[in-house]
Short mmCIF file of C-alpha atoms and ligand atoms in Angstrom, two decimals:
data_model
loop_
_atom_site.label_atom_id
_atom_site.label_comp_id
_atom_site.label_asym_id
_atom_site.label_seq_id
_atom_site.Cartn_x
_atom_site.Cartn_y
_atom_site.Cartn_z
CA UNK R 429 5.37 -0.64 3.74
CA UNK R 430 5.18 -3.85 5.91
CA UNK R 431 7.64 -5.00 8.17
CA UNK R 432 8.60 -8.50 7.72
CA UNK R 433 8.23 -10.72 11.01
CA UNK R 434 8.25 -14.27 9.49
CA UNK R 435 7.51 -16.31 12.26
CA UNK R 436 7.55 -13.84 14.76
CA UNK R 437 3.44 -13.09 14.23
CA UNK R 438 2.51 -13.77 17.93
CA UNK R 439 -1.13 -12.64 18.81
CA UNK R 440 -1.33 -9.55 20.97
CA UNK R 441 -2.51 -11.53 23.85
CA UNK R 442 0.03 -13.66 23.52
CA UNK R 443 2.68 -10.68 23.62
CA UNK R 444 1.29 -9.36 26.58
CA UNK R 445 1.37 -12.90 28.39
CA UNK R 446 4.74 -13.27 27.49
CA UNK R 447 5.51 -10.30 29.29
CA UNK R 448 3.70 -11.07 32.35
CA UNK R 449 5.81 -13.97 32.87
CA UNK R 450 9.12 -12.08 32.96
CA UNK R 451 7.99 -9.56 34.61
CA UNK R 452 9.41 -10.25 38.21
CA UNK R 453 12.59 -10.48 36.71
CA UNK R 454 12.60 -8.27 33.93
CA UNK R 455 14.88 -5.23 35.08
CA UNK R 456 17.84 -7.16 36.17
CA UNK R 457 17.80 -9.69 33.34
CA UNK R 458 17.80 -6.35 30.86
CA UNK R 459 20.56 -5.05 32.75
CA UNK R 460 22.82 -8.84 32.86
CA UNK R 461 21.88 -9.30 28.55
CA UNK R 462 22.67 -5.77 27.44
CA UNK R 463 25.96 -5.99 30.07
CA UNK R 464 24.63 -2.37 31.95
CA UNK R 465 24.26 -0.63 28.39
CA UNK R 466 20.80 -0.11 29.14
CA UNK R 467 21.21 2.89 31.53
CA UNK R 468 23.64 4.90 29.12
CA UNK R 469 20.99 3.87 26.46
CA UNK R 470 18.26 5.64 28.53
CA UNK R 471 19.42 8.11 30.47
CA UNK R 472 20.09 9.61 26.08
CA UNK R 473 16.61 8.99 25.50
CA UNK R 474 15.80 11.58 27.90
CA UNK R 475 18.95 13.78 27.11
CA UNK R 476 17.20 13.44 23.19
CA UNK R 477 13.59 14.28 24.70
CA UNK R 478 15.34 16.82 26.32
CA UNK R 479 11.87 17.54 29.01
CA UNK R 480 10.74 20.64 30.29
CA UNK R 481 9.18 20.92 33.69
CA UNK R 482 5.39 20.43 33.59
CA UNK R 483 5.84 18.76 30.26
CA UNK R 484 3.61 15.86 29.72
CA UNK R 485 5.38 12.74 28.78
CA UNK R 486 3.83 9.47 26.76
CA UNK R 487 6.15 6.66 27.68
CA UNK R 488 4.82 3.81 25.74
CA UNK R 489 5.12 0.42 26.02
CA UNK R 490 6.97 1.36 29.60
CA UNK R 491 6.74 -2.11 31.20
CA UNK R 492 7.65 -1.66 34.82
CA UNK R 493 8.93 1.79 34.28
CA UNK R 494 12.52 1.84 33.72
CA UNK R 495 12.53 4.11 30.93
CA UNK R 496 9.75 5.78 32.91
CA UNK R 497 12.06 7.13 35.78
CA UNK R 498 14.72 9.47 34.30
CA UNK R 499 12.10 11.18 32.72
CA UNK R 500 10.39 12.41 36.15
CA UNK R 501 13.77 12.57 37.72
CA UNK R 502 13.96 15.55 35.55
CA UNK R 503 10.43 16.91 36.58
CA UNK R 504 8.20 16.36 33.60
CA UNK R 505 5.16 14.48 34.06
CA UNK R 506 5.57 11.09 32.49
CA UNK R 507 2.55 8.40 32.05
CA UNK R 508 4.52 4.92 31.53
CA UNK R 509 1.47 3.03 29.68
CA UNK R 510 1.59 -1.10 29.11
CA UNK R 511 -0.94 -3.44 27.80
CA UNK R 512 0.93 -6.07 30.19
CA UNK R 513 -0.87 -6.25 33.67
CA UNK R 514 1.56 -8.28 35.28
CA UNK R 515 4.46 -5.64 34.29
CA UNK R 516 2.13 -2.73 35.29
CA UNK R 517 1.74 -4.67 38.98
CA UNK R 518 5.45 -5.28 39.17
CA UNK R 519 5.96 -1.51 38.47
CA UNK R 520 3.30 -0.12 40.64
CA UNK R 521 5.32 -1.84 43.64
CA UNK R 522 8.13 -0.80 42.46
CA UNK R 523 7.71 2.96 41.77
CA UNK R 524 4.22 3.75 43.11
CA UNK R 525 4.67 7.64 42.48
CA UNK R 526 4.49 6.99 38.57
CA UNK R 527 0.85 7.09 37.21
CA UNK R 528 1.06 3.94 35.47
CA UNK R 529 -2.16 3.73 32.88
CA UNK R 530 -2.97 0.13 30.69
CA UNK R 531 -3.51 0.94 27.29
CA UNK R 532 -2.79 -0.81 23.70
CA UNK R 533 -0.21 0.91 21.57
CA UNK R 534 -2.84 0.01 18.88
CA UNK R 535 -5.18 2.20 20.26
CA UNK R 536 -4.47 4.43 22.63
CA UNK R 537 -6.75 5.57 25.75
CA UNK R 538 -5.72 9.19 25.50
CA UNK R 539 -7.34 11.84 23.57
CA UNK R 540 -5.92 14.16 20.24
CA UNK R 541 -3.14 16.16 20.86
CA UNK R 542 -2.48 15.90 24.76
CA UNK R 543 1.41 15.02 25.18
CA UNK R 544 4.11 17.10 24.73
CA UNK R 545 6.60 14.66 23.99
CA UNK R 546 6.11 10.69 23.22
CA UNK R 547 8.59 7.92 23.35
CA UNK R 548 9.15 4.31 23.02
CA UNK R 549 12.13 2.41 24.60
CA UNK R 550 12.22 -1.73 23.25
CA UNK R 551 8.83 -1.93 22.68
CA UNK R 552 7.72 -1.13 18.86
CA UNK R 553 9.40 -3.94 18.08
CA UNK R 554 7.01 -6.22 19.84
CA UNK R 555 3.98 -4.00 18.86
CA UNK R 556 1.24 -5.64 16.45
CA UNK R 557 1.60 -3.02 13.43
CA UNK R 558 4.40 -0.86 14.51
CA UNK R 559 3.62 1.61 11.49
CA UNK R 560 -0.49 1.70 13.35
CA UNK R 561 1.49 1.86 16.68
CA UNK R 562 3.71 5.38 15.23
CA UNK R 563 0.19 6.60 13.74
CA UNK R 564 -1.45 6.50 17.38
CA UNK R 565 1.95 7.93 18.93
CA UNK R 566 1.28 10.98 16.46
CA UNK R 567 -2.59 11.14 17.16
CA UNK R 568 -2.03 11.98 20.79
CA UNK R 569 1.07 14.12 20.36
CA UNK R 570 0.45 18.04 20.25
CA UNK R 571 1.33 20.08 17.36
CA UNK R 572 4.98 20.67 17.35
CA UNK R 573 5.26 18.25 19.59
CA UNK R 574 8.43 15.67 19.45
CA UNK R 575 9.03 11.45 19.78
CA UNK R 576 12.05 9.52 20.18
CA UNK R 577 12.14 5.69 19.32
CA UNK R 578 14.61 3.58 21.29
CA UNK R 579 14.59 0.14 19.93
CA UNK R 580 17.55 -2.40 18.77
CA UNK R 581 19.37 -1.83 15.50
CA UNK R 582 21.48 -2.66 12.86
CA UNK R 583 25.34 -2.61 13.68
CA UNK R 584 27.13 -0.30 11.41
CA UNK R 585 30.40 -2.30 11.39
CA UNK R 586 29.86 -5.24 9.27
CA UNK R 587 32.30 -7.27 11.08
CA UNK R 588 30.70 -6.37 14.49
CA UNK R 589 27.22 -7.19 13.14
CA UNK R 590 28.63 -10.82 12.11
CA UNK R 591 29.57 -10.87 16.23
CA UNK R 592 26.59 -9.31 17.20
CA UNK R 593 24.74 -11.56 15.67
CA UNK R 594 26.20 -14.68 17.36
CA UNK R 595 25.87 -13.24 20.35
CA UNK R 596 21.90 -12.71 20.21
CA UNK R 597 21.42 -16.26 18.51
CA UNK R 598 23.56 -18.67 20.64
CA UNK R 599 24.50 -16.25 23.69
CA UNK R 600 21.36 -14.29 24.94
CA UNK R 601 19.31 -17.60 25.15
CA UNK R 602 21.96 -19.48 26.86
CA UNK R 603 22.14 -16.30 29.22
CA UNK R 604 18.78 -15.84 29.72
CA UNK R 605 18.45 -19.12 30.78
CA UNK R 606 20.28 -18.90 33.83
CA UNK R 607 18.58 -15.14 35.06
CA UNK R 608 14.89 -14.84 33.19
CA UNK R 609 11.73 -16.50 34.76
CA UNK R 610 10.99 -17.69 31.05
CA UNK R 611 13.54 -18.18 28.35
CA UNK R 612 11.56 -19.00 25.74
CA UNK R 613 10.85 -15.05 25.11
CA UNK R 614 14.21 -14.14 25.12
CA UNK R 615 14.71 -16.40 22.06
CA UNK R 616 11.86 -14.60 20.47
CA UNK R 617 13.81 -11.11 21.29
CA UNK R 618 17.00 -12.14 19.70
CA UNK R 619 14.67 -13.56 16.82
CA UNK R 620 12.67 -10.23 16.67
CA UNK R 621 15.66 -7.90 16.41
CA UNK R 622 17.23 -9.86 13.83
CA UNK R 623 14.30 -9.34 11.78
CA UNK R 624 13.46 -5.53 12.49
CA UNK R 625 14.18 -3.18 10.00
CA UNK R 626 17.72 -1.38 10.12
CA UNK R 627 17.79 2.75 10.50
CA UNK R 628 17.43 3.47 7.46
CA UNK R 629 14.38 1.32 7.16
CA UNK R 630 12.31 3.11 10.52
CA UNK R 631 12.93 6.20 9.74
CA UNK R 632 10.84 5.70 6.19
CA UNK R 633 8.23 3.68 8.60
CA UNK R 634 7.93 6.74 10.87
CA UNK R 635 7.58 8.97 7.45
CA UNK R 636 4.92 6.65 6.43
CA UNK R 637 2.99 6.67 9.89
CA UNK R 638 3.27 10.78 9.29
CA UNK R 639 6.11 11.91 11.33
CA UNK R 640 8.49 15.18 10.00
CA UNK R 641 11.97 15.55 10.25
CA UNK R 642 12.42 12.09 10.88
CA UNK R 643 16.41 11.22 11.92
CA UNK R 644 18.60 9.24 13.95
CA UNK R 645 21.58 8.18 16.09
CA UNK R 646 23.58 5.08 16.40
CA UNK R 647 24.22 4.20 20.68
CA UNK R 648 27.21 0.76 21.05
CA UNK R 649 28.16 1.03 17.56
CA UNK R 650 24.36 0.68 16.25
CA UNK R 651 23.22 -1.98 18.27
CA UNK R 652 20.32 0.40 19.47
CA UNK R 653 19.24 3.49 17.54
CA UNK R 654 17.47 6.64 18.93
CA UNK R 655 14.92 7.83 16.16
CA UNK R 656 13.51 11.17 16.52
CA UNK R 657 10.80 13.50 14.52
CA UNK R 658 8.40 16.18 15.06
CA UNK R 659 4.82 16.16 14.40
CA UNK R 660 4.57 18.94 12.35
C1 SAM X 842 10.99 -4.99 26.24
S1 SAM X 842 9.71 -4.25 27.18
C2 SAM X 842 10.25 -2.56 27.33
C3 SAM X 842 9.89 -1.93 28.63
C4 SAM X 842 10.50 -0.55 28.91
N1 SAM X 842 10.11 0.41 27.91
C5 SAM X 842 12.00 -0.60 28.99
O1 SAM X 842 12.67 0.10 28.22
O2 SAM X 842 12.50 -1.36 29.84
C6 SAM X 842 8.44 -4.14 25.95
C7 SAM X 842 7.08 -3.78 26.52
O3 SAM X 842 6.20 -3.55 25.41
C8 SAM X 842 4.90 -3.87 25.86
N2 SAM X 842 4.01 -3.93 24.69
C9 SAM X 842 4.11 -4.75 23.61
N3 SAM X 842 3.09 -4.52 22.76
C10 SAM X 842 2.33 -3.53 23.33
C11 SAM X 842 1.14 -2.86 22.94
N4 SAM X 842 0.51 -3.18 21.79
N5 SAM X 842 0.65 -1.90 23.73
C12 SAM X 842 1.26 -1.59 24.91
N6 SAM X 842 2.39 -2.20 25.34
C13 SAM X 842 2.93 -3.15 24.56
C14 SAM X 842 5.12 -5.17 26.60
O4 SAM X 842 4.03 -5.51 27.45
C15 SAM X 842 6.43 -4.87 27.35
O5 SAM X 842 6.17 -4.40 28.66
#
C-alpha cells in the first residue's frame, strides 16, 4: 500500500537540506508549535520502549537528539542516527556524549539484527518510502526485539480535528514565522501531517513492512500516536 503525499514528493536531498536550515533553531521552535507537548510526548516514548540497561537503542531520524536523551538518561545505549549533517553538527555541540552516526532511513549503515529496541519520533513522516524506511527498522532489529513510532496523527474527536486542523494550516506557519530560521518547512509539516495516514492506516503499513503485534495509543487527544510491534 502507498501512502499518498500529493505534492509533498520532495527529493531526499532536498529533505535533508530543509533540515539543515532549521537546525539552529529546531528544539525551541518544536517546543513554542507543539505548546511544551513535546516532552510529555517523549518522555512516553521511552516509558513505551520501556529500556533496559545495556540495551542498544536505534533512534532514527533523531535530528539533534531530543528524543535521543531520555533514552540514555535511563542507561541504555542509544545511537540517534540523521541523514541531516547540519542537525547532526547542531547535536554534537549540544550533547557530545551521544554517539551520533549519519545514515539514510532508506538504508541503514548497521548490520542484521543488532538493536534491541528501534524507534522513530517525527521523522517517518518525512522519510522517502516510509513502508522501505519500517522494512530497514526491522532488518536491524534483533529477534524479539520491539519499535515504537512517534509521529503526528489523526484527532479522534471530530470536532477537535476540524480545530486542529486550522490550527496547523493558518496558525503553525504564522507561528513559525516569528521563531524558525526557515518557514517555508514548517508549511510543508502542517501540509505533511495532514496528508499522513491516520492510526488505523500505520499500523496496516507497519504489518505490510513485516512488523507483529502491531498497536497503538492516542497522546493530546490523537494529535500524535505511539505505534508499537515486535519483530517476531
Ligand atoms: C522533525 S525531525 C525529528 C527529530 C527528532 N526525532 C525529534 O523528535 O525531535 C525529522 C528528522 O528526520 C530526518 N530524516 C528525514 N528523512 C530521513 C532519512 N531518510 N534518513 C534519516 N533521517 C531522516 C531529518 O533530517 C530530521 O532531522
Amino acid at each position: 500500500m502507498q501512502v499518498s503525499r500529493a505534492g509533498l514528493d520532495k527529493e531526499p536531498r532536498d529533505v535533508a537540506k530543509m533540515f539543515d536550515t532549521v537546525a539552529e533553531k529546531y528544539d525551541v521552535t518544536n517546543t513554542v508549535l507543539s505548546m511544551g507537548q513535546d516532552r510529555r510526548w517523549r518522555k512516553a516514548v521511552v516509558k513505551l520502549i520501556d529500556p533496559k540497561p545495556g540495551e542498544r537503542i536505534l533512534d532514527l531520524a533523531a535530528g539533534t537528539g531530543t528524543s535521543s536523551v531520555p533514552f540514555a538518561e535511563a542507561g541504555a545505549t542509544v545511537v540517534p542516527c540523521d541523514f541531516s549533517i547540519g542537525m547532526l553538527e547542531v547535536g554534537k555541540e549540544m550533547r557530545p556524549e551521544l554517539p551520533f552516526a549519519a545514515g539514510d532511513g532508506m538504508k541503514l549503515p548497521f548490520a542484521d539484527n543488532v538493536f534491541d529496541a528501534v524507534t522513530i519520533s517525527f521523522g517517518l513522516r518525512n522519510i522517502h518510502d516510509p513502508i522501505t524506511g519500517l522494512a530497514e527498522l526491522r532488518r536491524v532489529t534483533k529477534p524479539g526485539g520491539r519499535i515504537v513510532v512517534c509521529e503526528f496523527s489523526t484527532p479522534t474527536w471530530r470536532p477537535f480535528d476540524v480545530v486542529y486542523s486550522n490550527y496547523l494550516m493558518r496558525a503553525l506557519p504564522a507561528v513559525a514565522k516569528k521563531v524558525s530560521s526557515n518557514p517555508e518547512s514548517y508549511v510543508y509539516l502542517a501540509e505533511s501531517i495532514r496528508s499522513w495516514p491516520d492510526q488505523r492506516g500505520l499500523a496496516i503499513r507497519m504489518a505490510e513492512a513485516g512488523w507483529g503485534k502491531v498497536d497503538w495509543h492516542n497522546l493530546s487527544a490523537g494529535i500524535v500516536a505511539l505505534h508499537y510491534a515486535e519483530k517476531s
